[in-house]
């Protein structure tokens, strides 16, 4: 029978142990954000469709074909958030925090895009993003990149991602470049695909972002934006490069890096892991000085980035396999042991807050309980049977090591477990 309801294509259940991996990953990234003084914002998952149309731009992949948009019961057009920046600016404006003191914020959670699902590209995926407001100089751009670098070190990415940077210039500078680019691309119009031909008239810069293999040489030889940069943006870009140099961060200037969304100006950047193929960008961001103004506020400088967590997870999969994080499984023989076990377990959890301990429920023979202990992936089995009850002890069996069983007095159990499990403060 195949009448079971399935999940929506490209939207995945995250089960253990991946769920733990995702949680650990989020905690590590959040801890780096905390170190830099970024504060969390929790924003709605649904926004008015108009917000994304106005901020991302009409002629972008996301708005043209990737948004989950629907009418609610009142007939309002709503959209599941495809990215976090627009909502963050909307909230900042609505809550009146975009003036005076600069702000550093972060957000995380699920995002939604109707794309063709494949490895590293899903319809529901997770991001952690940072956004800063009120800072116009290259120092904050550099801070965002330095912070990312620290995140990669913190989570132990096996291969260091490559930082690619570019400057898109101010909006005015971009307009004059756009005219030059259009003229060049028109000479190659016959080689462009249908979509690119349309974009020639609506948003020619997006053609530089195209992954169409037939026109990669056209893209490579296109006039470069860097030759058309306005002096202010050039100075900003040089300032950024000098700061990255001081911070010891290697980067590669990629003149083809234009980013898919309209709101960027001046600095844009991506962290790329080439082994991931067509889904190689694990983090993308840049400066969007015009967006606050575009969404109805006074002009206010802003810069940020977003990290795709599934792509990071795929890089870390090998090193994190199969650890549920469970420390111990308590095996109980008989009624009295069940009562005593619950009492001992309560005390252990209170005194060792980082301990993860399962107490057997549902009875079963010793053999069946030991099997459950093994399947739980716990490191230790704590056995409480008649003999242990009589002697005030507990037997400890090592499930993942070749080591003899030990008997520990119940009194010393806390310090014994503390030592065995090397519990250093609360676990993430
Ligand atoms: P791509 O060029 O790969 O489509 P993008 O430019 O559309 O990426 P952004 O809007 O910059 O992506 O989102 C930031 C990050 O979020 C990306 O670098 C990527 O790591 C992740 N991401 C974006 N879309 C998806 C998706 N559909 N599934 C999984 N992760 C995604
Ligand atoms: Mg995309």
Coordinates of C-alpha atoms and ligand atoms in Angstrom, one line a residue:
X1 CA 0.0 0.0 0.0
X2 CA 1.4 3.4 -0.9
X3 CA -1.2 5.6 0.6
X4 CA 1.1 6.9 3.3
X5 CA 1.6 10.6 3.2
X6 CA 5.2 11.6 2.3
X7 CA 7.1 14.7 3.1
X8 CA 7.3 17.4 0.4
X9 CA 10.1 16.9 -2.1
X10 CA 13.3 18.7 -1.1
X11 CA 12.1 19.1 2.5
X12 CA 13.9 16.6 4.8
X13 CA 13.4 15.1 8.2
X14 CA 16.6 15.5 10.2
X15 CA 17.0 12.4 12.4
X16 CA 19.7 11.4 14.9
X17 CA 22.6 11.4 14.7
X18 CA 22.4 14.2 12.0
X19 CA 20.1 16.3 14.2
X20 CA 22.8 16.3 16.8
X21 CA 25.3 17.3 14.3
X22 CA 23.2 20.2 13.1
X23 CA 22.6 21.3 16.7
X24 CA 26.3 21.2 17.6
X25 CA 27.1 23.0 14.4
X26 CA 24.6 25.8 15.2
X27 CA 25.9 26.1 18.7
X28 CA 29.5 26.4 17.6
X29 CA 28.6 29.1 15.0
X30 CA 26.5 30.9 17.5
X31 CA 29.3 30.9 20.0
X32 CA 31.6 32.7 17.6
X33 CA 28.8 35.2 16.9
X34 CA 28.6 35.8 20.7
X35 CA 32.3 36.3 20.9
X36 CA 32.0 39.2 18.4
X37 CA 29.0 40.7 20.3
X38 CA 26.3 39.8 17.8
X39 CA 22.8 39.5 19.3
X40 CA 20.1 37.1 18.2
X41 CA 16.8 38.1 16.5
X42 CA 14.0 35.7 15.9
X43 CA 11.9 36.7 13.0
X44 CA 8.7 35.3 11.4
X45 CA 9.0 32.7 8.7
X46 CA 6.2 34.2 6.7
X47 CA 6.3 37.7 5.4
X48 CA 4.3 39.8 2.9
X49 CA 5.4 38.8 -0.6
X50 CA 5.9 42.5 -1.4
X51 CA 8.9 42.6 1.0
X52 CA 10.9 40.1 -1.1
X53 CA 9.8 41.6 -4.4
X54 CA 10.9 45.0 -3.3
X55 CA 14.2 44.0 -1.7
X56 CA 15.6 41.1 -3.7
X57 CA 14.5 42.6 -7.0
X58 CA 11.9 41.4 -9.6
X59 CA 14.5 40.0 -12.0
X60 CA 16.3 37.6 -9.7
X61 CA 16.2 33.8 -9.6
X62 CA 14.6 33.8 -6.2
X63 CA 11.7 36.2 -7.0
X64 CA 11.2 34.9 -10.5
X65 CA 10.9 31.2 -9.8
X66 CA 11.9 30.1 -6.3
X67 CA 9.5 31.6 -3.8
X68 CA 6.8 29.7 -2.0
X69 CA 4.0 32.3 -2.4
X70 CA 0.4 31.8 -1.6
X71 CA -2.8 33.6 -0.6
X72 CA -3.9 33.3 3.0
X73 CA -7.5 33.2 4.1
X74 CA -7.8 37.0 3.9
X75 CA -6.5 37.1 0.3
X76 CA -3.1 38.6 1.3
X77 CA -0.1 37.4 -0.7
X78 CA 2.4 35.8 1.7
X79 CA 5.8 34.2 1.1
X80 CA 7.8 31.7 3.1
X81 CA 11.1 33.5 3.7
X82 CA 13.7 32.6 1.0
X83 CA 16.4 34.5 2.8
X84 CA 16.9 36.5 6.0
X85 CA 18.2 39.9 5.1
X86 CA 14.9 41.4 3.9
X87 CA 13.0 40.3 7.1
X88 CA 15.8 41.6 9.3
X89 CA 15.7 45.0 7.7
X90 CA 11.9 45.0 7.8
X91 CA 12.0 44.2 11.5
X92 CA 14.8 46.8 12.2
X93 CA 12.7 49.5 10.6
X94 CA 9.4 48.4 12.2
X95 CA 11.0 48.2 15.7
X96 CA 12.9 51.5 15.3
X97 CA 16.4 50.2 15.9
X98 CA 18.1 51.4 12.7
X99 CA 19.5 54.7 13.9
X100 CA 22.1 55.9 16.4
X101 CA 24.2 53.1 17.9
X102 CA 25.4 50.5 15.3
X103 CA 23.8 47.1 15.7
X104 CA 25.2 43.6 15.1
X105 CA 22.5 40.9 14.8
X106 CA 22.3 37.3 13.9
X107 CA 19.4 34.9 13.0
X108 CA 19.0 31.3 12.2
X109 CA 16.4 28.7 11.1
X110 CA 14.7 27.3 8.1
X111 CA 14.4 29.0 4.7
X112 CA 12.4 28.0 1.7
X113 CA 13.1 28.0 -2.1
X114 CA 11.4 26.1 -4.8
X115 CA 14.5 24.8 -6.5
X116 CA 15.3 21.5 -8.2
X117 CA 16.4 19.4 -5.2
X118 CA 19.9 17.9 -5.4
X119 CA 22.8 17.4 -3.0
X120 CA 23.4 20.7 -1.2
X121 CA 20.2 22.3 -2.7
X122 CA 16.9 21.7 -1.0
X123 CA 13.5 23.3 -0.8
X124 CA 13.7 23.7 3.0
X125 CA 17.2 24.4 4.2
X126 CA 18.9 26.1 7.2
X127 CA 20.9 29.2 7.4
X128 CA 22.7 31.2 10.1
X129 CA 23.2 34.8 9.1
X130 CA 24.6 37.9 10.5
X131 CA 23.6 41.5 9.7
X132 CA 25.1 44.8 10.8
X133 CA 23.6 48.2 10.5
X134 CA 25.0 51.7 10.9
X135 CA 28.6 51.0 9.8
X136 CA 29.7 52.3 6.5
X137 CA 33.5 51.5 6.4
X138 CA 35.4 48.5 5.3
X139 CA 36.3 47.6 8.9
X140 CA 32.9 45.9 9.4
X141 CA 33.2 44.1 6.1
X142 CA 36.5 42.7 7.2
X143 CA 35.1 41.8 10.6
X144 CA 32.4 39.7 9.0
X145 CA 35.0 37.8 7.0
X146 CA 37.3 37.3 9.9
X147 CA 34.4 36.0 12.0
X148 CA 33.6 33.5 9.2
X149 CA 37.2 32.4 9.1
X150 CA 37.1 31.8 12.9
X151 CA 33.9 29.8 12.4
X152 CA 35.5 27.5 9.9
X153 CA 38.4 26.9 12.3
X154 CA 36.0 26.4 15.2
X155 CA 34.0 23.7 13.5
X156 CA 37.1 22.0 12.1
X157 CA 36.3 22.1 8.3
X158 CA 38.6 19.6 6.7
X159 CA 39.5 21.8 3.8
X160 CA 39.8 25.6 4.3
X161 CA 37.2 27.3 2.1
X162 CA 38.4 30.0 -0.3
X163 CA 37.3 33.6 0.2
X164 CA 36.3 35.4 -3.0
X165 CA 35.6 39.1 -2.9
X166 CA 34.5 41.7 -5.4
X167 CA 33.2 45.2 -5.3
X168 CA 29.9 46.1 -7.2
X169 CA 30.4 49.8 -6.7
X170 CA 27.7 52.3 -5.8
X171 CA 24.3 52.0 -7.6
X172 CA 25.2 55.0 -9.8
X173 CA 28.5 53.5 -10.9
X174 CA 26.7 50.2 -11.6
X175 CA 24.3 51.9 -14.0
X176 CA 27.1 53.3 -16.2
X177 CA 28.8 49.9 -16.1
X178 CA 25.5 48.2 -17.0
X179 CA 25.3 50.2 -20.3
X180 CA 28.9 49.1 -21.2
X181 CA 28.1 45.5 -20.3
X182 CA 24.9 45.5 -22.3
X183 CA 26.7 46.7 -25.4
X184 CA 29.3 44.0 -25.1
X185 CA 26.8 41.2 -24.5
X186 CA 24.7 42.3 -27.4
X187 CA 27.6 41.4 -29.7
X188 CA 27.2 37.8 -28.4
X189 CA 23.5 37.8 -28.2
X190 CA 23.1 34.7 -30.5
X191 CA 25.1 32.6 -28.1
X192 CA 23.0 33.5 -25.1
X193 CA 20.2 31.2 -23.9
X194 CA 16.6 32.4 -23.9
X195 CA 16.7 33.4 -20.3
X196 CA 19.9 35.3 -20.7
X197 CA 18.6 37.1 -23.8
X198 CA 15.7 38.3 -21.7
X199 CA 18.0 39.4 -18.9
X200 CA 20.0 41.4 -21.4
X201 CA 17.2 43.9 -21.3
X202 CA 16.1 43.5 -17.7
X203 CA 19.2 42.7 -15.6
X204 CA 22.3 42.1 -17.7
X205 CA 24.6 41.8 -14.7
X206 CA 22.9 38.7 -13.7
X207 CA 24.2 37.1 -16.9
X208 CA 27.6 37.2 -15.3
X209 CA 26.2 35.0 -12.6
X210 CA 25.0 32.4 -15.1
X211 CA 26.1 28.8 -14.8
X212 CA 25.4 28.1 -18.5
X213 CA 28.6 26.3 -19.6
X214 CA 28.2 27.5 -23.3
X215 CA 28.8 31.1 -22.4
X216 CA 31.5 30.9 -19.7
X217 CA 34.1 32.4 -22.2
X218 CA 31.7 35.2 -23.0
X219 CA 31.5 35.9 -19.3
X220 CA 35.2 35.7 -18.8
X221 CA 36.0 38.2 -21.5
X222 CA 33.2 40.7 -20.5
X223 CA 34.3 44.2 -19.5
X224 CA 35.0 44.0 -15.8
X225 CA 33.2 46.0 -13.2
X226 CA 36.4 46.7 -11.4
X227 CA 37.5 49.0 -14.3
X228 CA 34.3 51.0 -13.8
X229 CA 34.4 51.4 -10.1
X230 CA 33.7 54.9 -8.7
X231 CA 36.5 56.3 -6.5
X232 CA 34.6 55.9 -3.3
X233 CA 34.0 52.2 -3.9
X234 CA 37.6 51.7 -5.0
X235 CA 38.9 53.3 -1.8
X236 CA 36.5 51.2 0.2
X237 CA 37.7 48.0 -1.6
X238 CA 41.4 48.8 -1.1
X239 CA 40.7 49.5 2.6
X240 CA 39.1 46.1 2.9
X241 CA 41.9 44.3 1.2
X242 CA 44.5 46.0 3.5
X243 CA 42.5 44.9 6.6
X244 CA 42.2 41.3 5.3
X245 CA 45.9 41.3 4.8
X246 CA 46.6 42.5 8.3
X247 CA 44.2 39.8 9.6
X248 CA 46.2 37.2 7.7
X249 CA 43.1 36.2 5.6
X250 CA 43.8 35.0 2.1
X251 CA 41.4 36.1 -0.5
X252 CA 40.9 36.0 -4.2
X253 CA 39.4 38.9 -6.1
X254 CA 36.8 37.4 -8.5
X255 CA 35.6 40.1 -10.9
X256 CA 32.8 37.7 -12.0
X257 CA 31.3 37.6 -8.5
X258 CA 28.1 39.6 -8.8
X259 CA 25.7 37.8 -6.4
X260 CA 22.2 36.9 -7.2
X261 CA 20.3 39.6 -5.4
X262 CA 19.8 43.2 -6.4
X263 CA 20.3 44.8 -3.0
X264 CA 24.1 44.5 -2.9
X265 CA 26.5 47.4 -3.4
X266 CA 30.2 47.8 -2.9
X267 CA 31.6 44.7 -1.1
X268 CA 30.3 41.2 -2.0
X269 CA 31.9 38.0 -0.9
X270 CA 31.5 34.2 -1.0
X271 CA 33.3 31.4 0.8
X272 CA 33.7 28.5 -1.6
X273 CA 34.6 24.9 -1.2
X274 CA 35.3 23.7 -4.8
X275 CA 34.9 20.0 -4.0
X276 CA 31.2 20.7 -3.5
X277 CA 30.8 21.2 -7.3
X278 CA 27.8 23.3 -8.4
X279 CA 26.8 23.8 -4.7
X280 CA 30.2 25.1 -3.7
X281 CA 29.3 28.3 -1.9
X282 CA 28.9 27.7 1.8
X283 CA 28.5 31.3 2.8
X284 CA 27.6 34.4 0.9
X285 CA 27.2 38.1 1.8
X286 CA 28.1 41.7 1.2
X287 CA 27.2 45.3 1.7
X288 CA 23.7 46.5 1.0
X289 CA 23.7 50.3 1.8
X290 CA 20.7 51.0 -0.3
X291 CA 18.2 48.5 1.2
X292 CA 17.0 50.3 4.3
X293 CA 16.2 53.3 2.1
X294 CA 14.5 51.0 -0.5
X295 CA 12.3 49.6 2.2
X296 CA 11.1 53.0 3.4
X297 CA 13.7 54.0 6.0
X298 CA 16.3 56.7 5.9
X299 CA 19.5 55.6 4.1
X300 CA 21.5 53.5 6.5
X301 CA 24.6 51.5 5.8
X302 CA 24.4 47.7 6.2
X303 CA 26.4 44.5 5.6
X304 CA 26.0 40.9 6.4
X305 CA 26.2 37.2 5.3
X306 CA 24.4 33.9 5.4
X307 CA 25.8 30.4 5.8
X308 CA 24.1 27.4 4.4
X309 CA 24.2 24.7 7.1
X310 CA 23.4 21.7 5.0
X311 CA 26.5 22.4 2.8
X312 CA 28.6 22.7 6.0
X313 CA 27.1 19.4 7.3
X314 CA 28.0 17.5 4.2
X315 CA 31.7 18.6 4.7
X316 CA 31.7 17.4 8.3
X317 CA 29.7 14.2 7.8
X318 CA 32.7 11.8 7.9
X319 CA 34.1 13.1 11.1
X320 CA 30.7 13.2 13.0
X321 CA 29.3 9.8 12.1
X322 CA 27.2 7.8 14.5
X323 CA 27.6 9.7 17.8
X324 CA 24.3 10.1 19.6
X325 CA 26.0 11.9 22.5
X326 CA 24.4 9.4 25.0
X327 CA 26.8 8.7 27.9
X328 CA 25.2 5.9 29.8
X329 CA 22.3 3.4 29.8
X330 CA 21.0 2.1 33.1
X331 CA 20.0 -1.6 33.0
X332 CA 17.6 -2.6 35.8
X333 CA 16.7 -6.2 37.0
X334 CA 13.5 -6.4 38.9
X335 CA 10.9 -4.1 40.5
X336 CA 13.1 -2.9 43.3
X337 CA 15.9 -2.1 40.9
X338 CA 13.4 0.0 38.9
X339 CA 12.6 2.2 41.9
X340 CA 16.1 2.4 43.1
X341 CA 17.4 3.1 39.6
X342 CA 15.1 6.0 39.1
X343 CA 16.3 7.5 42.4
X344 CA 20.0 7.1 41.5
X345 CA 19.5 8.4 38.0
X346 CA 17.7 11.5 39.3
X347 CA 20.6 12.2 41.6
X348 CA 23.2 11.7 38.9
X349 CA 21.4 14.0 36.5
X350 CA 21.2 16.7 39.2
X351 CA 24.8 16.5 40.1
X352 CA 26.2 16.0 36.6
X353 CA 24.2 18.3 34.5
X354 CA 26.2 17.4 31.3
X355 CA 25.5 13.7 31.7
X356 CA 23.2 12.1 29.1
X357 CA 21.7 9.1 30.8
X358 CA 18.9 6.7 29.6
X359 CA 17.1 4.6 32.2
X360 CA 15.7 1.4 30.8
X361 CA 11.9 1.5 30.6
X362 CA 9.6 -1.3 29.6
X363 CA 11.3 -4.1 31.5
X364 CA 12.9 -6.9 29.6
X365 CA 15.6 -9.5 30.3
X366 CA 19.1 -8.5 31.1
X367 CA 20.1 -9.6 27.6
X368 CA 17.3 -7.6 26.0
X369 CA 18.3 -4.5 28.0
X370 CA 22.0 -4.8 27.2
X371 CA 21.0 -5.0 23.5
X372 CA 19.0 -1.7 23.9
X373 CA 22.0 -0.2 25.7
X374 CA 24.2 -1.1 22.8
X375 CA 21.9 0.2 20.2
X376 CA 21.5 3.5 22.0
X377 CA 25.2 4.1 21.3
X378 CA 25.8 4.8 25.0
X379 CA 29.4 4.6 26.1
X380 CA 28.6 2.8 29.4
X381 CA 26.0 0.4 30.7
X382 CA 25.2 1.0 34.4
X383 CA 23.8 -2.3 35.8
X384 CA 21.6 -2.5 38.9
X385 CA 20.6 -6.1 39.8
X386 CA 20.0 -7.9 43.0
X387 CA 23.7 -8.2 44.0
X388 CA 24.3 -4.5 43.4
X389 CA 21.2 -3.6 45.4
X390 CA 22.3 -5.7 48.3
X391 CA 25.9 -4.2 48.3
X392 CA 25.0 -0.6 47.5
X393 CA 27.0 -0.7 44.3
X394 CA 26.5 -0.4 40.6
X395 CA 28.3 -2.4 37.9
X396 CA 29.8 -0.5 35.0
X397 CA 30.2 -2.2 31.6
X398 CA 32.2 -0.4 28.9
X399 CA 30.2 -0.7 25.6
X400 CA 32.7 0.9 23.2
X401 CA 36.0 -0.2 24.7
X402 CA 37.7 -3.5 25.4
X403 CA 37.8 -3.1 29.2
X404 CA 36.8 -5.2 32.2
X405 CA 33.6 -4.5 33.9
X406 CA 34.0 -2.5 37.1
X407 CA 32.0 -2.3 40.4
X408 CA 31.6 1.2 41.9
X409 CA 29.9 2.1 45.2
X410 CA 26.8 4.1 44.7
X411 CA 28.2 6.8 46.9
X412 CA 31.2 7.3 44.6
X413 CA 29.3 7.1 41.4
X414 CA 29.2 10.8 40.7
X415 CA 32.9 11.4 40.9
X416 CA 33.5 8.1 39.1
X417 CA 31.3 9.0 36.1
X418 CA 32.7 12.5 36.1
X419 CA 36.2 11.1 35.6
X420 CA 35.2 8.4 33.1
X421 CA 33.3 10.7 30.8
X422 CA 35.7 13.7 31.2
X423 CA 32.8 16.0 31.6
X424 CA 34.2 19.4 31.4
X425 CA 31.3 21.8 32.2
X426 CA 28.0 21.7 30.2
X427 CA 28.0 20.0 26.8
X428 CA 26.8 21.9 23.8
Ligands
LIG1 P1 23.5 29.3 -5.1 O1 24.3 30.1 -6.0 O2 24.2 28.1 -4.7 O3 22.1 29.0 -5.6 P2 22.5 31.6 -3.6 O4 23.3 32.7 -4.1 O5 21.2 31.4 -4.2 O6 23.3 30.2 -3.8 P3 22.2 32.8 -1.0 O7 20.9 33.4 -1.3 O8 23.4 33.7 -1.1 O9 22.5 31.6 -2.1 O10 22.2 32.0 0.3 C1 23.3 31.9 1.2 C2 23.7 30.4 1.4 O11 22.6 29.6 1.7 C3 24.3 29.8 0.1 O12 25.7 30.1 -0.1 C4 24.1 28.3 0.4 O13 25.2 27.9 1.2 C5 22.8 28.3 1.1 N1 21.7 28.0 0.2 C6 21.1 28.8 -0.7 N2 20.1 28.1 -1.3 C7 20.1 26.9 -0.8 C8 19.3 25.7 -1.0 N3 18.3 25.7 -1.9 N4 19.6 24.6 -0.3 C9 20.6 24.6 0.6 N5 21.4 25.6 0.9 C10 21.1 26.8 0.2
LIG2 MG1 20.3 30.1 -5.6

